[in-house]
mmCIF file with all atom_site columns, N, CA and C in Angstrom:
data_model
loop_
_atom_site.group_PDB
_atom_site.id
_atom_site.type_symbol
_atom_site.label_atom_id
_atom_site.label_alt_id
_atom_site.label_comp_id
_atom_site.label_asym_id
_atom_site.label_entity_id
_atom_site.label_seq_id
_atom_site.pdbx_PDB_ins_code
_atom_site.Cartn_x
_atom_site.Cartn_y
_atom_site.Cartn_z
_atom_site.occupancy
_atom_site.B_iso_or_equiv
_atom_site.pdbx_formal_charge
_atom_site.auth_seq_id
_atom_site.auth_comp_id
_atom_site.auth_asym_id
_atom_site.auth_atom_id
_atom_site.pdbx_PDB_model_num
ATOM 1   N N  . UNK I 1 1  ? -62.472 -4.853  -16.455 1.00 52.00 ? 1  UNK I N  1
ATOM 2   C CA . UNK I 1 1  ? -61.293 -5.126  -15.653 1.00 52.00 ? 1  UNK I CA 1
ATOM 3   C C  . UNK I 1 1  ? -61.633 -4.812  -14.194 1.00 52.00 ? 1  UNK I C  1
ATOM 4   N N  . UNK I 1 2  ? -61.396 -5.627  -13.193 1.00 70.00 ? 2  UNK I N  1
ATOM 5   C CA . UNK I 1 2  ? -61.610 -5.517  -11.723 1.00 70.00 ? 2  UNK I CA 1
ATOM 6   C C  . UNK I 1 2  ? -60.537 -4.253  -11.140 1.00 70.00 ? 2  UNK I C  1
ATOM 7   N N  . UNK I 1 3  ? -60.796 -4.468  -10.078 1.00 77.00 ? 3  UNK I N  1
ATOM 8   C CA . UNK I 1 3  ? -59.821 -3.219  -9.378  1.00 77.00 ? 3  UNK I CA 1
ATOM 9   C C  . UNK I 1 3  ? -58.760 -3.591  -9.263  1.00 77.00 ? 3  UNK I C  1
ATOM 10  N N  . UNK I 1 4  ? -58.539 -5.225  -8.841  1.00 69.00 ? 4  UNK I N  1
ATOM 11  C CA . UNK I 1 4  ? -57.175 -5.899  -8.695  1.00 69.00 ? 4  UNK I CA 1
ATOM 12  C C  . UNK I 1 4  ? -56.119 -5.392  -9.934  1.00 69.00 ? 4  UNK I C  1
ATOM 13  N N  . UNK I 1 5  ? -56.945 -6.102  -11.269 1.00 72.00 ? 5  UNK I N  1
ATOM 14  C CA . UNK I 1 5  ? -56.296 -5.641  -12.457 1.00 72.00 ? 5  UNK I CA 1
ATOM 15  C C  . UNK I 1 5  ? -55.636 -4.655  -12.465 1.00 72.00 ? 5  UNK I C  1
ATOM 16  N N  . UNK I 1 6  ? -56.567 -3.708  -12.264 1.00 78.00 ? 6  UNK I N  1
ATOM 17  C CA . UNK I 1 6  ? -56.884 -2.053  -12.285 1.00 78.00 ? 6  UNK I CA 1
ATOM 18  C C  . UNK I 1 6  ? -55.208 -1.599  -11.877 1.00 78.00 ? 6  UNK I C  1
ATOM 19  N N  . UNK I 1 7  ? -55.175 -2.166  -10.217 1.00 77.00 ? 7  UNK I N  1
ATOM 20  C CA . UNK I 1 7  ? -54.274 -1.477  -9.925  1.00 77.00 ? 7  UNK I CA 1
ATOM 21  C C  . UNK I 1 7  ? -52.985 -2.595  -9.866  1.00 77.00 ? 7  UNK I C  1
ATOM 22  N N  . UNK I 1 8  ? -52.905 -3.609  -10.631 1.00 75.00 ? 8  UNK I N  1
ATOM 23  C CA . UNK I 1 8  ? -51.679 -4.027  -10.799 1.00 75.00 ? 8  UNK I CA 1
ATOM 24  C C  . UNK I 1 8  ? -51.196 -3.322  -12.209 1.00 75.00 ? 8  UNK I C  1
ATOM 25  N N  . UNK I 1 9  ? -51.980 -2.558  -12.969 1.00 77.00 ? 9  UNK I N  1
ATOM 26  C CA . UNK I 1 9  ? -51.913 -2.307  -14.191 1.00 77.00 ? 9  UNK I CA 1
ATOM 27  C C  . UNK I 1 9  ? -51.072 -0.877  -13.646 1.00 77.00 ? 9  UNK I C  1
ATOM 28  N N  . UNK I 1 10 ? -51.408 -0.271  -12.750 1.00 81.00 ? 10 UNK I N  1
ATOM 29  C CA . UNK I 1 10 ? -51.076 0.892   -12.429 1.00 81.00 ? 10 UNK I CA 1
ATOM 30  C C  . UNK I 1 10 ? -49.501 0.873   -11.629 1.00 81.00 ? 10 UNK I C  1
ATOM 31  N N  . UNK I 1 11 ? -49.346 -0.001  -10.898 1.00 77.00 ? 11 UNK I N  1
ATOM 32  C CA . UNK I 1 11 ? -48.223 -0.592  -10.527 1.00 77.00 ? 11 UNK I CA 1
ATOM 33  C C  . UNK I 1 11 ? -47.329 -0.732  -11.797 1.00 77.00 ? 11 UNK I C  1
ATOM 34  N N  . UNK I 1 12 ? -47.840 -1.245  -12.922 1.00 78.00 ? 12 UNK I N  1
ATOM 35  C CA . UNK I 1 12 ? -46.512 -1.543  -13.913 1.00 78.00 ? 12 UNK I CA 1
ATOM 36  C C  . UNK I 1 12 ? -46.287 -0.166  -14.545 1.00 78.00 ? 12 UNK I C  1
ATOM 37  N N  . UNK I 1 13 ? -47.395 0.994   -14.475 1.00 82.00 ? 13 UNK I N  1
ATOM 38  C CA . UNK I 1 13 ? -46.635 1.877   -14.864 1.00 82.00 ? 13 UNK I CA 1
ATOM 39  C C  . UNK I 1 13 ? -46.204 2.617   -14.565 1.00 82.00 ? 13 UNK I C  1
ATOM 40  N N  . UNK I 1 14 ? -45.879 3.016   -12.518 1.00 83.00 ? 14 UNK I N  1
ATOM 41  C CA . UNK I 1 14 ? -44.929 3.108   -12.198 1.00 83.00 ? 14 UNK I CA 1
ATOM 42  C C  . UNK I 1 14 ? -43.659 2.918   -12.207 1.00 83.00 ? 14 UNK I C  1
ATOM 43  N N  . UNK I 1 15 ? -44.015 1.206   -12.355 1.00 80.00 ? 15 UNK I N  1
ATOM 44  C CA . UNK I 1 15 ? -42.227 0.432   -12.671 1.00 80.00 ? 15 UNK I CA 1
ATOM 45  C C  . UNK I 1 15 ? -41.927 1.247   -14.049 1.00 80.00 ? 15 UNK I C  1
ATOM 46  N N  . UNK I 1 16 ? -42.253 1.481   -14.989 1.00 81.00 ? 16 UNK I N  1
ATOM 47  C CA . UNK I 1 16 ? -42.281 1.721   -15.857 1.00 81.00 ? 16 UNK I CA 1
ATOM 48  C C  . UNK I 1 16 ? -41.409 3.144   -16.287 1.00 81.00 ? 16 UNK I C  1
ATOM 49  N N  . UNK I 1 17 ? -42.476 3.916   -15.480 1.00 85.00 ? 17 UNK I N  1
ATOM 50  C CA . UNK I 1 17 ? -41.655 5.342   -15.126 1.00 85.00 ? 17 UNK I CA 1
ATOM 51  C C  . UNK I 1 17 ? -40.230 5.195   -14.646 1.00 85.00 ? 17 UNK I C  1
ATOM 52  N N  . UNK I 1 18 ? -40.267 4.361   -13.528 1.00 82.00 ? 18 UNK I N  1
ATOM 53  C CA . UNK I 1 18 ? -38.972 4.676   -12.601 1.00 82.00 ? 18 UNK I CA 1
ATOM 54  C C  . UNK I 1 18 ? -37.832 3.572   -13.525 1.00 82.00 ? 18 UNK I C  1
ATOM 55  N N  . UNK I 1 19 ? -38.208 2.816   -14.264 1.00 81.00 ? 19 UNK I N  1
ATOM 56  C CA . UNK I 1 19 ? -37.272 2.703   -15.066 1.00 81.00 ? 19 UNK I CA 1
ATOM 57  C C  . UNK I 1 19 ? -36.791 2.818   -15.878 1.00 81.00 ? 19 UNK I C  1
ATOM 58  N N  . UNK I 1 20 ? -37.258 3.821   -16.907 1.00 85.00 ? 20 UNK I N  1
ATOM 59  C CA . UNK I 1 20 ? -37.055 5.106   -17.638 1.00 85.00 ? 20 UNK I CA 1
ATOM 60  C C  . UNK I 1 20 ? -36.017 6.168   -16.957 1.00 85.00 ? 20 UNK I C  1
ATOM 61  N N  . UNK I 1 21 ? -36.446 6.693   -15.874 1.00 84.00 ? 21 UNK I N  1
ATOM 62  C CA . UNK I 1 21 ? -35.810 7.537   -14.847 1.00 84.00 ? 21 UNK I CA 1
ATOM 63  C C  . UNK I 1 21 ? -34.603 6.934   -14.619 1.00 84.00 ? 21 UNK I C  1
ATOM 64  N N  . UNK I 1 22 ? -34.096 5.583   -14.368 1.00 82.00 ? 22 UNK I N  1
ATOM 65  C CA . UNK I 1 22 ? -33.408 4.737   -13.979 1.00 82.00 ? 22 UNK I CA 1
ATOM 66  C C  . UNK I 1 22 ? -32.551 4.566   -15.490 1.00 82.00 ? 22 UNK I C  1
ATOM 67  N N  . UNK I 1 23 ? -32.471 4.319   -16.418 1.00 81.00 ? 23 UNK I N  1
ATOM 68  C CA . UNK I 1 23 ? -32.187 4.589   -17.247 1.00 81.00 ? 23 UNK I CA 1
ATOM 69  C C  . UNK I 1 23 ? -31.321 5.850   -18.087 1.00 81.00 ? 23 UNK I C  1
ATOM 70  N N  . UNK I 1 24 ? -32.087 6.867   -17.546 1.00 85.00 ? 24 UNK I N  1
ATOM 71  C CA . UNK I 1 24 ? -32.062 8.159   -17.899 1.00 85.00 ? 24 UNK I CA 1
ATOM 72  C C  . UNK I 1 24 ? -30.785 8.615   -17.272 1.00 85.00 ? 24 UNK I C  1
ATOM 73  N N  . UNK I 1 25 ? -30.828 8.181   -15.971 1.00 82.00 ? 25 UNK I N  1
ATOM 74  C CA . UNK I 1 25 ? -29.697 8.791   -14.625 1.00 82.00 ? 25 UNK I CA 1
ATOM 75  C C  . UNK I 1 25 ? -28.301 7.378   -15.026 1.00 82.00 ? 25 UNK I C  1
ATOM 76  N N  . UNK I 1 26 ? -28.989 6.332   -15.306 1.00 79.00 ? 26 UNK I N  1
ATOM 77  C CA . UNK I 1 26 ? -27.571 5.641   -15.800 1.00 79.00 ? 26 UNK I CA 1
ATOM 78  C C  . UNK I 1 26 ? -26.829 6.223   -17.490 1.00 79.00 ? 26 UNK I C  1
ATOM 79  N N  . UNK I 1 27 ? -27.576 7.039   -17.781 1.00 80.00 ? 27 UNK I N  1
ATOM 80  C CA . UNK I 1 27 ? -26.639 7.478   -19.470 1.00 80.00 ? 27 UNK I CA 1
ATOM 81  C C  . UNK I 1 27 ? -26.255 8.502   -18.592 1.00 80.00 ? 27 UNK I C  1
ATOM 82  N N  . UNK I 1 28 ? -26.699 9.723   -17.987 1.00 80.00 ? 28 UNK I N  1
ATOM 83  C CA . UNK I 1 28 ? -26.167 10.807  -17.342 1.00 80.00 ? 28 UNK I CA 1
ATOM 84  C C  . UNK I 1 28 ? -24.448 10.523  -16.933 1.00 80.00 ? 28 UNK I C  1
ATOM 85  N N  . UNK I 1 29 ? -24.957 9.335   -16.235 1.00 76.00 ? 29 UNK I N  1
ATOM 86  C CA . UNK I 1 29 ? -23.413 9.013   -14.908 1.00 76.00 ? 29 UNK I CA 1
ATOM 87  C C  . UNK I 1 29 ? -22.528 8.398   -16.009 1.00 76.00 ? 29 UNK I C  1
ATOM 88  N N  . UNK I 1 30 ? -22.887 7.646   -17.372 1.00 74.00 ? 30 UNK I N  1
ATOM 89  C CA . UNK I 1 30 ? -22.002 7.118   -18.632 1.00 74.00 ? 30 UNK I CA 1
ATOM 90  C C  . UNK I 1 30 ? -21.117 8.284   -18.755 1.00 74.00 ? 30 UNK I C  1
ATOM 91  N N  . UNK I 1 31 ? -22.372 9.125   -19.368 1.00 73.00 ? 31 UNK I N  1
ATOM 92  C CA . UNK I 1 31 ? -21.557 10.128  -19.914 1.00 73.00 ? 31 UNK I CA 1
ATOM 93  C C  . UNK I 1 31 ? -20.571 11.483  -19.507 1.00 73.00 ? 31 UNK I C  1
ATOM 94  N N  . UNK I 1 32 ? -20.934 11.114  -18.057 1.00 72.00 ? 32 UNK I N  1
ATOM 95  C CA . UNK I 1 32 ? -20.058 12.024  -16.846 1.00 72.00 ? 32 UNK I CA 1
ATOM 96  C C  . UNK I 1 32 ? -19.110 11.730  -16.355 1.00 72.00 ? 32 UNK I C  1
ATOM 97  N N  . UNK I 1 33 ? -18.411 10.147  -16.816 1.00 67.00 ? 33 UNK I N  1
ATOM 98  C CA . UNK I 1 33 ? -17.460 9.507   -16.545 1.00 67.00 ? 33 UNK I CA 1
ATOM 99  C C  . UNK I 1 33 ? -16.042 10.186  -16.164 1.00 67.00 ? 33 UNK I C  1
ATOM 100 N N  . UNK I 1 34 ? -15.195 10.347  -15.183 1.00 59.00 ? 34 UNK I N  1
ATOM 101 C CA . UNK I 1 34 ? -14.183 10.927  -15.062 1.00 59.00 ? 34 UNK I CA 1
ATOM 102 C C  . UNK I 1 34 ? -13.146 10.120  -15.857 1.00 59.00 ? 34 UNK I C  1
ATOM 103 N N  . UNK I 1 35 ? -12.065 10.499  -17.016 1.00 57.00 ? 35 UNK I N  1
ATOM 104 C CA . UNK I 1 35 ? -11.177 9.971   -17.580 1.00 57.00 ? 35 UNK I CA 1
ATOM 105 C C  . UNK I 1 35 ? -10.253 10.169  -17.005 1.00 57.00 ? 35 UNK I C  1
ATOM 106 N N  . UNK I 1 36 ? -9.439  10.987  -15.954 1.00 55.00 ? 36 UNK I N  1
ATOM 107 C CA . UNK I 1 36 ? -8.318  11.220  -15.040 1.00 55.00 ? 36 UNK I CA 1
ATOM 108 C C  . UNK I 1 36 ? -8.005  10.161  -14.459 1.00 55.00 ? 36 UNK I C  1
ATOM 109 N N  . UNK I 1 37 ? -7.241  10.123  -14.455 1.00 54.00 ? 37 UNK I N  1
ATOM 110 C CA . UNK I 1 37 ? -6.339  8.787   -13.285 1.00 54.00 ? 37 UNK I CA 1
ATOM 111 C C  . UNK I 1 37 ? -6.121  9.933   -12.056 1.00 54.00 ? 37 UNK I C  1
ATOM 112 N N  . UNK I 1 38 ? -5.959  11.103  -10.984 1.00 57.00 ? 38 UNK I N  1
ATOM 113 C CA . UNK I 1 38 ? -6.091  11.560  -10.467 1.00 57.00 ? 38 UNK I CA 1
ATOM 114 C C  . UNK I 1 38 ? -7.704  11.686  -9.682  1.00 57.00 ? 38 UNK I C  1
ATOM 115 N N  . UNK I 1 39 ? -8.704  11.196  -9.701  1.00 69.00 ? 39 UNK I N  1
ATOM 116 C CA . UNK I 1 39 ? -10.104 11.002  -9.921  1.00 69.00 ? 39 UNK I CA 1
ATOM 117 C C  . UNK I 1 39 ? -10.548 9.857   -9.904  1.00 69.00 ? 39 UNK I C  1
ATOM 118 N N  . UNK I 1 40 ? -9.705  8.925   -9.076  1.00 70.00 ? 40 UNK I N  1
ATOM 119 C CA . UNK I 1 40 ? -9.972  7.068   -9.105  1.00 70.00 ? 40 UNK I CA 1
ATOM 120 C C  . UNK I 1 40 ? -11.093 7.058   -7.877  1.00 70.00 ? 40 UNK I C  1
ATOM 121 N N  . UNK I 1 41 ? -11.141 7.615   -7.321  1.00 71.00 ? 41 UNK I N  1
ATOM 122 C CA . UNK I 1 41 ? -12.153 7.328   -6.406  1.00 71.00 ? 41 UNK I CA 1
ATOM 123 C C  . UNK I 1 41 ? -13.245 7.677   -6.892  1.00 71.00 ? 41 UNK I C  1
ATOM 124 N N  . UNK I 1 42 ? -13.496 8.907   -7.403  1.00 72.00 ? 42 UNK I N  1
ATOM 125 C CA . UNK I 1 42 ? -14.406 9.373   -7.864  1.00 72.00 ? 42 UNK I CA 1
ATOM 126 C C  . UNK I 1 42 ? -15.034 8.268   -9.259  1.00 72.00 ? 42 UNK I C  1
ATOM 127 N N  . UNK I 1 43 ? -14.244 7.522   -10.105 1.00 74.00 ? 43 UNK I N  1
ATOM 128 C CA . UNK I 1 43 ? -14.365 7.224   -10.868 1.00 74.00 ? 43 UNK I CA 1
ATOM 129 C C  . UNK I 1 43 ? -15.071 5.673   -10.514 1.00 74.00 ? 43 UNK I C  1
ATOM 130 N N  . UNK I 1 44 ? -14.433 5.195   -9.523  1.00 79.00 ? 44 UNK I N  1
ATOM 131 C CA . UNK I 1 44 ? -14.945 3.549   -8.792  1.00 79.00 ? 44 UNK I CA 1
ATOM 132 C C  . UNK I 1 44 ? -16.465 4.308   -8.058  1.00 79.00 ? 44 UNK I C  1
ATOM 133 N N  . UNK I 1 45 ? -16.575 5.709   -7.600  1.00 77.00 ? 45 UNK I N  1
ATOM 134 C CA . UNK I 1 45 ? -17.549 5.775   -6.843  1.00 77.00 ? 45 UNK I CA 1
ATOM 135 C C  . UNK I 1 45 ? -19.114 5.702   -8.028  1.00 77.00 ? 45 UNK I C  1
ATOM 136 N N  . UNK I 1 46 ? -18.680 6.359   -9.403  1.00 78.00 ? 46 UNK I N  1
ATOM 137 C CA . UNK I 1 46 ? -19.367 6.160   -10.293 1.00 78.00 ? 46 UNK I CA 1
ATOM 138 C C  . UNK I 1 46 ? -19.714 4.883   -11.172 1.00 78.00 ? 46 UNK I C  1
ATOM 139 N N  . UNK I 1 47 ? -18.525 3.972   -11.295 1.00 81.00 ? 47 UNK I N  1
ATOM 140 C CA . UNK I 1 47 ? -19.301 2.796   -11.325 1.00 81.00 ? 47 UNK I CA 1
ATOM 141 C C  . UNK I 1 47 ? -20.327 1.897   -10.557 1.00 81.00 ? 47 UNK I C  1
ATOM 142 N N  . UNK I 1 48 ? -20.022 2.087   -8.762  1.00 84.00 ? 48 UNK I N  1
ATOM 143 C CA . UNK I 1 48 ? -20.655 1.936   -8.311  1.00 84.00 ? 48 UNK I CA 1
ATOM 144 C C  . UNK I 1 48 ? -22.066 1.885   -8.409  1.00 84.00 ? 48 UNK I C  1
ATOM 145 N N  . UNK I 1 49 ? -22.264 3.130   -8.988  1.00 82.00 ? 49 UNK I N  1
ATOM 146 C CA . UNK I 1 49 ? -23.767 3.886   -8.696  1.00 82.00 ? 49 UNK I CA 1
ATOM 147 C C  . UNK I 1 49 ? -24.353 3.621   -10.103 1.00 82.00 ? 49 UNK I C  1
ATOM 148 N N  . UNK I 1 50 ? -23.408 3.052   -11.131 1.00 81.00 ? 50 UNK I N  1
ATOM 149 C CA . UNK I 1 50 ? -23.942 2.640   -12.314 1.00 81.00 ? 50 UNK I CA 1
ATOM 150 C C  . UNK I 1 50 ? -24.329 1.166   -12.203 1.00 81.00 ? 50 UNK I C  1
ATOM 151 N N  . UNK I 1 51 ? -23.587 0.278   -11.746 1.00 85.00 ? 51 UNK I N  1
ATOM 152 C CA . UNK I 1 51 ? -23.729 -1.298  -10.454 1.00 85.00 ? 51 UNK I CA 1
ATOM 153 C C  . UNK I 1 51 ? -25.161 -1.217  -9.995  1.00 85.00 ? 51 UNK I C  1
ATOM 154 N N  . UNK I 1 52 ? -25.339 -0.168  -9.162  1.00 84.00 ? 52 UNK I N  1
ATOM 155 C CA . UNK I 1 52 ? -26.596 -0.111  -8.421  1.00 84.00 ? 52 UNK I CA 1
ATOM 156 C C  . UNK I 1 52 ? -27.957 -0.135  -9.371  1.00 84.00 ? 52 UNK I C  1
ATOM 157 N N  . UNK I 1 53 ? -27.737 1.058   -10.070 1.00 83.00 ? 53 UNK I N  1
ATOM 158 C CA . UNK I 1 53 ? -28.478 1.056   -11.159 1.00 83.00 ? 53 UNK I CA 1
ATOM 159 C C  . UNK I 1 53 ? -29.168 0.270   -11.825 1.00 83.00 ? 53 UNK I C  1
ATOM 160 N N  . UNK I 1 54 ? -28.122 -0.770  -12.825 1.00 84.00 ? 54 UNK I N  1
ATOM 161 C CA . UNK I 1 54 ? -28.767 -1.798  -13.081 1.00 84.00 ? 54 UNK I CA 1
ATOM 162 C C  . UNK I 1 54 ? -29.296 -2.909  -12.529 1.00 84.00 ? 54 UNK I C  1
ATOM 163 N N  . UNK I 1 55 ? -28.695 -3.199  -11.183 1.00 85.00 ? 55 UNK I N  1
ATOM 164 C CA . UNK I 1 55 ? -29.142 -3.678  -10.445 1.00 85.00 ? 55 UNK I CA 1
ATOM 165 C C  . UNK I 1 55 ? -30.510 -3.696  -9.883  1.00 85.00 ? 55 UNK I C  1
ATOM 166 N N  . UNK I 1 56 ? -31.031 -1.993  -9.593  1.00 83.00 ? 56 UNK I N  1
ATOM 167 C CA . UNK I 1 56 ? -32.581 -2.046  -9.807  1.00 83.00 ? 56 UNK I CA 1
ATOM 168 C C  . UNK I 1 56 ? -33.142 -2.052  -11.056 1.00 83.00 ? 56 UNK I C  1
ATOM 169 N N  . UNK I 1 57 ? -32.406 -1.480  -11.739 1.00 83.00 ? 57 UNK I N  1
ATOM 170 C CA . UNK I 1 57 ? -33.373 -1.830  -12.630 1.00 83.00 ? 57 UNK I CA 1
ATOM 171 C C  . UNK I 1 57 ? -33.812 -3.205  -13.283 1.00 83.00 ? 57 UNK I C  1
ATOM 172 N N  . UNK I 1 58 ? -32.743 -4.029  -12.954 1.00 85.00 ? 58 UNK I N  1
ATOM 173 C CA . UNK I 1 58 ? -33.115 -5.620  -13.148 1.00 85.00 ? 58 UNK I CA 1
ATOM 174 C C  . UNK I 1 58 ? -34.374 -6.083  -12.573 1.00 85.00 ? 58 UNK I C  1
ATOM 175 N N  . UNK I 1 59 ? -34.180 -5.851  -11.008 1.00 83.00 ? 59 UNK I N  1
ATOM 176 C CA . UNK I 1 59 ? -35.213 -5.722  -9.493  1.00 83.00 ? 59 UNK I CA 1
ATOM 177 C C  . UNK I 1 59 ? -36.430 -5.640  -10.613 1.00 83.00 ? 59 UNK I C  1
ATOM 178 N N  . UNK I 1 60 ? -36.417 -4.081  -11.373 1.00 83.00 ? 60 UNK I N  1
ATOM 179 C CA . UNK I 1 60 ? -37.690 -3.492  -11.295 1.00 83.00 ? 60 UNK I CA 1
ATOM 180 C C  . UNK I 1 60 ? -38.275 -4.087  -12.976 1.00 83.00 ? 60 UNK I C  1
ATOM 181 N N  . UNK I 1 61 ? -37.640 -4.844  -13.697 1.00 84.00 ? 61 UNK I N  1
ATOM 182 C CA . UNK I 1 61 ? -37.674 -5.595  -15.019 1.00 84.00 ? 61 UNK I CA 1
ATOM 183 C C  . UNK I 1 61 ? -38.635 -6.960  -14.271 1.00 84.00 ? 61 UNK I C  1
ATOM 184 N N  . UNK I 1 62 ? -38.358 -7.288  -13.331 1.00 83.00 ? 62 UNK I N  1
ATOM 185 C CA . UNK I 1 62 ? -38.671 -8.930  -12.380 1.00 83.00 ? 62 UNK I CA 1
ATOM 186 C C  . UNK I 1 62 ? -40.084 -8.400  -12.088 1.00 83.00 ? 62 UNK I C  1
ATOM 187 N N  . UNK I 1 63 ? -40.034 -7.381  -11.851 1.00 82.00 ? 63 UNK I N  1
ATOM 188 C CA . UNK I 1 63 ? -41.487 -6.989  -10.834 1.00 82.00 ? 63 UNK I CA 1
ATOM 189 C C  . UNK I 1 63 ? -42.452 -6.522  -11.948 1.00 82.00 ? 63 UNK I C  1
ATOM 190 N N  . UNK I 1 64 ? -42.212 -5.659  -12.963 1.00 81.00 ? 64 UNK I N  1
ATOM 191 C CA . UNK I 1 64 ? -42.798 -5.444  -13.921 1.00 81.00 ? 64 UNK I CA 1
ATOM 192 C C  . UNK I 1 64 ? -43.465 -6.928  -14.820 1.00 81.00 ? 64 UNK I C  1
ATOM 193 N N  . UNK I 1 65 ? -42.359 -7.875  -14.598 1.00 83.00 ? 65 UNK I N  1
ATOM 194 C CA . UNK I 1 65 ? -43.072 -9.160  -15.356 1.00 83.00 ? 65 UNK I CA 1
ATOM 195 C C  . UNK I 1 65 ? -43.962 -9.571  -15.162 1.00 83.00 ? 65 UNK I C  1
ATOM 196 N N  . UNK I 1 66 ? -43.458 -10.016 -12.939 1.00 82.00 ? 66 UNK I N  1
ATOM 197 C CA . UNK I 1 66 ? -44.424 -10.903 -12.622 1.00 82.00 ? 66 UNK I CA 1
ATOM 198 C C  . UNK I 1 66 ? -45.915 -9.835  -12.534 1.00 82.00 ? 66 UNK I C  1
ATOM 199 N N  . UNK I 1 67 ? -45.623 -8.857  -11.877 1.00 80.00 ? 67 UNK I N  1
ATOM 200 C CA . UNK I 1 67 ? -47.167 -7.796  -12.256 1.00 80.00 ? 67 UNK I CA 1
ATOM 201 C C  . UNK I 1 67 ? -48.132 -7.889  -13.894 1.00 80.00 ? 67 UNK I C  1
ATOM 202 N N  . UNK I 1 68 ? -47.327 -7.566  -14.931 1.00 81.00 ? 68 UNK I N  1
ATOM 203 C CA . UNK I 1 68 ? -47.967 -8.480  -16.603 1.00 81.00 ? 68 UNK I CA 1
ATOM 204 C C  . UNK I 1 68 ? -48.310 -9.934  -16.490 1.00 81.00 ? 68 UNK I C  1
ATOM 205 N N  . UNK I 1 69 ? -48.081 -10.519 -15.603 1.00 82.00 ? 69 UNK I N  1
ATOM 206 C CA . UNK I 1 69 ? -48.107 -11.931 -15.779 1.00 82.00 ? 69 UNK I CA 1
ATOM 207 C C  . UNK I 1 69 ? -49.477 -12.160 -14.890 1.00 82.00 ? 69 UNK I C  1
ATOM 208 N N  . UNK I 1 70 ? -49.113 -11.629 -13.287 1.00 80.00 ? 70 UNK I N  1
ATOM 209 C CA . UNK I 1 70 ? -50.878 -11.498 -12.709 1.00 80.00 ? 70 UNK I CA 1
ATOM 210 C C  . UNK I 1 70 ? -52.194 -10.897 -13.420 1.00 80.00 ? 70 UNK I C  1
ATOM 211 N N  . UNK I 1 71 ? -51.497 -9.746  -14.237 1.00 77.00 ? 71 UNK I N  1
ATOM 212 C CA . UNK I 1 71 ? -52.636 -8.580  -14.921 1.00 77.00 ? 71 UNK I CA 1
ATOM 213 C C  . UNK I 1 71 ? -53.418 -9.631  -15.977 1.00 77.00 ? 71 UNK I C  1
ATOM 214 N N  . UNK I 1 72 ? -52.495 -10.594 -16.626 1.00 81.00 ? 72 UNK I N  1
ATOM 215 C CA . UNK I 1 72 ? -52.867 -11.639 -17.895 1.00 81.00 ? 72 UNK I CA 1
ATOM 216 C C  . UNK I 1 72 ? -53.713 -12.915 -17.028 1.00 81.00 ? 72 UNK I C  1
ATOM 217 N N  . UNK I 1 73 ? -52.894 -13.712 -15.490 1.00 81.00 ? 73 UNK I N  1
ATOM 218 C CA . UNK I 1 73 ? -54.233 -14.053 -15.243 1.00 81.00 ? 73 UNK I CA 1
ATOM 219 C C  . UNK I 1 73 ? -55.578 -14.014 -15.199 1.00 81.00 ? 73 UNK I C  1
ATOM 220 N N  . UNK I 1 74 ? -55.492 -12.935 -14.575 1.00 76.00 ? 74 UNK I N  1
ATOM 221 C CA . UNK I 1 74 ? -56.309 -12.237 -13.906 1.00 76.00 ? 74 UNK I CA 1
ATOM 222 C C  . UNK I 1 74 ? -57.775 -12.051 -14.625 1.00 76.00 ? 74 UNK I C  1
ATOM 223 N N  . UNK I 1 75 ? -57.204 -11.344 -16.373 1.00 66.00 ? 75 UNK I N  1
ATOM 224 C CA . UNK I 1 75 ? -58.059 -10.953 -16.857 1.00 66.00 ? 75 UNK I CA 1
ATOM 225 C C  . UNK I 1 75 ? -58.877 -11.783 -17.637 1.00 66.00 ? 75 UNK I C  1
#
């Protein structure tokens, strides 16, 4: 395997990590959910950040592909 490989291989398992991590911090914020109706802000501020979430982690699902997809040229 060349270095290119090398380090697109290493790249996916970063993505990899951080979307695990990404993952990890979206069950956290599930399960921290405020049920109060007194707590609406707080509660929209947590969907938010659950929004965001998958949002990278979609990002980081795209980048992980096309990186497997160069690594399979490549090799």
């Amino acid at each position: 395997m060349d270095s290119a490989c090398e380090e697109f291989e290493s790249h996916v398992k970063r993505l990899n990590a951080m979307l695990r991590e990404l993952e990890n911090q979206l069950q956290s914020v599930k399960n921290n959910l405020v049920s109060d109706s007194d707590n609406a802000d707080l509660k929209s501020d947590q969907r938010q950040l659950i929004l965001d979430i998958r949002i990278t982690a979609n990002e980081l699902e795209d980048a992980k592909s096309k990186l497997e997809h160069c690594i399979r040229a490549t090799a």
